[in-house]
GROMACS .gro file of C-alpha atoms in nm:
model
   86
    1MET     CA    1  -0.016  -0.053   0.027
    2ARG     CA    2   0.145   0.321  -0.073
    3LEU     CA    3   0.008   0.580   0.146
    4PHE     CA    4   0.213   0.911   0.069
    5SER     CA    5   0.357   0.894  -0.318
    6VAL     CA    6   0.199   1.093  -0.606
    7GLY     CA    7  -0.116   0.823  -0.749
    8SER     CA    8  -0.200   0.646  -0.444
    9THR     CA    9  -0.530   0.460  -0.427
   10ALA     CA   10  -0.539   0.426  -0.003
   11GLY     CA   11  -0.726   0.748  -0.083
   12SER     CA   12  -1.043   0.742   0.179
   13ALA     CA   13  -0.767   0.821   0.445
   14ILE     CA   14  -0.691   1.123   0.276
   15GLY     CA   15  -0.944   1.241   0.120
   16HIS     CA   16  -1.009   1.048  -0.167
   17ALA     CA   17  -1.350   0.843  -0.284
   18ALA     CA   18  -1.275   0.493  -0.299
   19PRO     CA   19  -1.294   0.266  -0.650
   20ALA     CA   20  -1.641   0.192  -0.677
   21ALA     CA   21  -1.768  -0.146  -0.593
   22THR     CA   22  -1.797  -0.167  -1.073
   23GLY     CA   23  -1.536  -0.119  -1.129
   24ALA     CA   24  -1.495   0.221  -1.257
   25PRO     CA   25  -1.094   0.419  -1.216
   26ALA     CA   26  -1.132   0.594  -0.967
   27LEU     CA   27  -1.040   0.949  -1.030
   28VAL     CA   28  -0.636   1.020  -0.857
   29THR     CA   29  -0.587   1.455  -0.791
   30PRO     CA   30  -0.184   1.522  -0.808
   31HIS     CA   31  -0.030   1.581  -0.430
   32PRO     CA   32  -0.017   1.927  -0.431
   33SER     CA   33   0.421   1.889  -0.389
   34ALA     CA   34   0.385   1.728  -0.721
   35PRO     CA   35   0.679   1.826  -0.982
   36ILE     CA   36   0.515   2.030  -1.283
   37PRO     CA   37   0.609   1.790  -1.527
   38VAL     CA   38   0.606   2.159  -1.807
   39VAL     CA   39   0.943   2.341  -1.764
   40GLY     CA   40   1.064   2.602  -1.976
   41PRO     CA   41   1.395   2.690  -2.050
   42GLY     CA   42   1.691   2.774  -1.891
   43ILE     CA   43   1.797   3.123  -1.769
   44GLY     CA   44   1.991   3.318  -2.031
   45ALA     CA   45   2.053   3.004  -2.274
   46GLY     CA   46   2.106   3.224  -2.536
   47LEU     CA   47   2.379   3.404  -2.350
   48ARG     CA   48   2.619   3.092  -2.257
   49VAL     CA   49   2.961   3.001  -2.356
   50PRO     CA   50   3.157   2.686  -2.381
   51LEU     CA   51   3.413   2.669  -2.055
   52ALA     CA   52   3.716   2.538  -2.231
   53GLU     CA   53   3.721   2.227  -2.328
   54THR     CA   54   3.472   2.079  -2.045
   55GLY     CA   55   3.198   2.078  -2.208
   56ILE     CA   56   3.070   2.329  -1.917
   57ARG     CA   57   2.833   2.660  -2.037
   58THR     CA   58   2.860   2.942  -1.853
   59PHE     CA   59   2.769   3.287  -1.826
   60PRO     CA   60   3.077   3.488  -2.000
   61LEU     CA   61   3.102   3.750  -1.703
   62ILE     CA   62   3.038   3.635  -1.324
   63LEU     CA   63   2.972   3.839  -1.050
   64GLY     CA   64   3.074   3.667  -0.672
   65GLY     CA   65   2.880   3.826  -0.426
   66ALA     CA   66   3.106   3.732  -0.136
   67GLU     CA   67   3.315   4.045  -0.066
   68PHE     CA   68   3.024   4.244  -0.045
   69GLY     CA   69   2.948   4.368   0.317
   70TRP     CA   70   3.243   4.227   0.448
   71ASN     CA   71   3.555   4.391   0.257
   72THR     CA   72   3.373   4.595   0.107
   73ASP     CA   73   3.201   4.886   0.245
   74ALA     CA   74   2.869   5.004   0.091
   75ASP     CA   75   2.990   5.246  -0.205
   76THR     CA   76   3.241   5.050  -0.322
   77ALA     CA   77   2.968   4.791  -0.414
   78LEU     CA   78   2.743   5.002  -0.485
   79HIS     CA   79   2.984   5.070  -0.762
   80ILE     CA   80   3.111   4.766  -0.871
   81LEU     CA   81   2.728   4.667  -0.949
   82ASP     CA   82   2.689   4.979  -1.132
   83ARG     CA   83   2.970   4.867  -1.301
   84TYR     CA   84   2.838   4.586  -1.371
   85ALA     CA   85   2.522   4.686  -1.490
   86ASP     CA   86   2.682   4.870  -1.800
   0.00000   0.00000   0.00000
């Protein structure tokens, strides 16, 4: 018996109707946290370039944010972000 899976027919305990005695299939609704079956293209898929001969495709310029708020003051951080946006 599959109690916590998508498509479980144990249903009456969780609000689904039990299968009819006539042999008609029971209506099974997908679980609210089930994966979405359709996924669109990745963000920036057309902007990525190959990374040497690794087979990995990445953005041509990546801005790391580890230093913001740690070694960089607010004014300098804003200037860096403005320059990156340009």
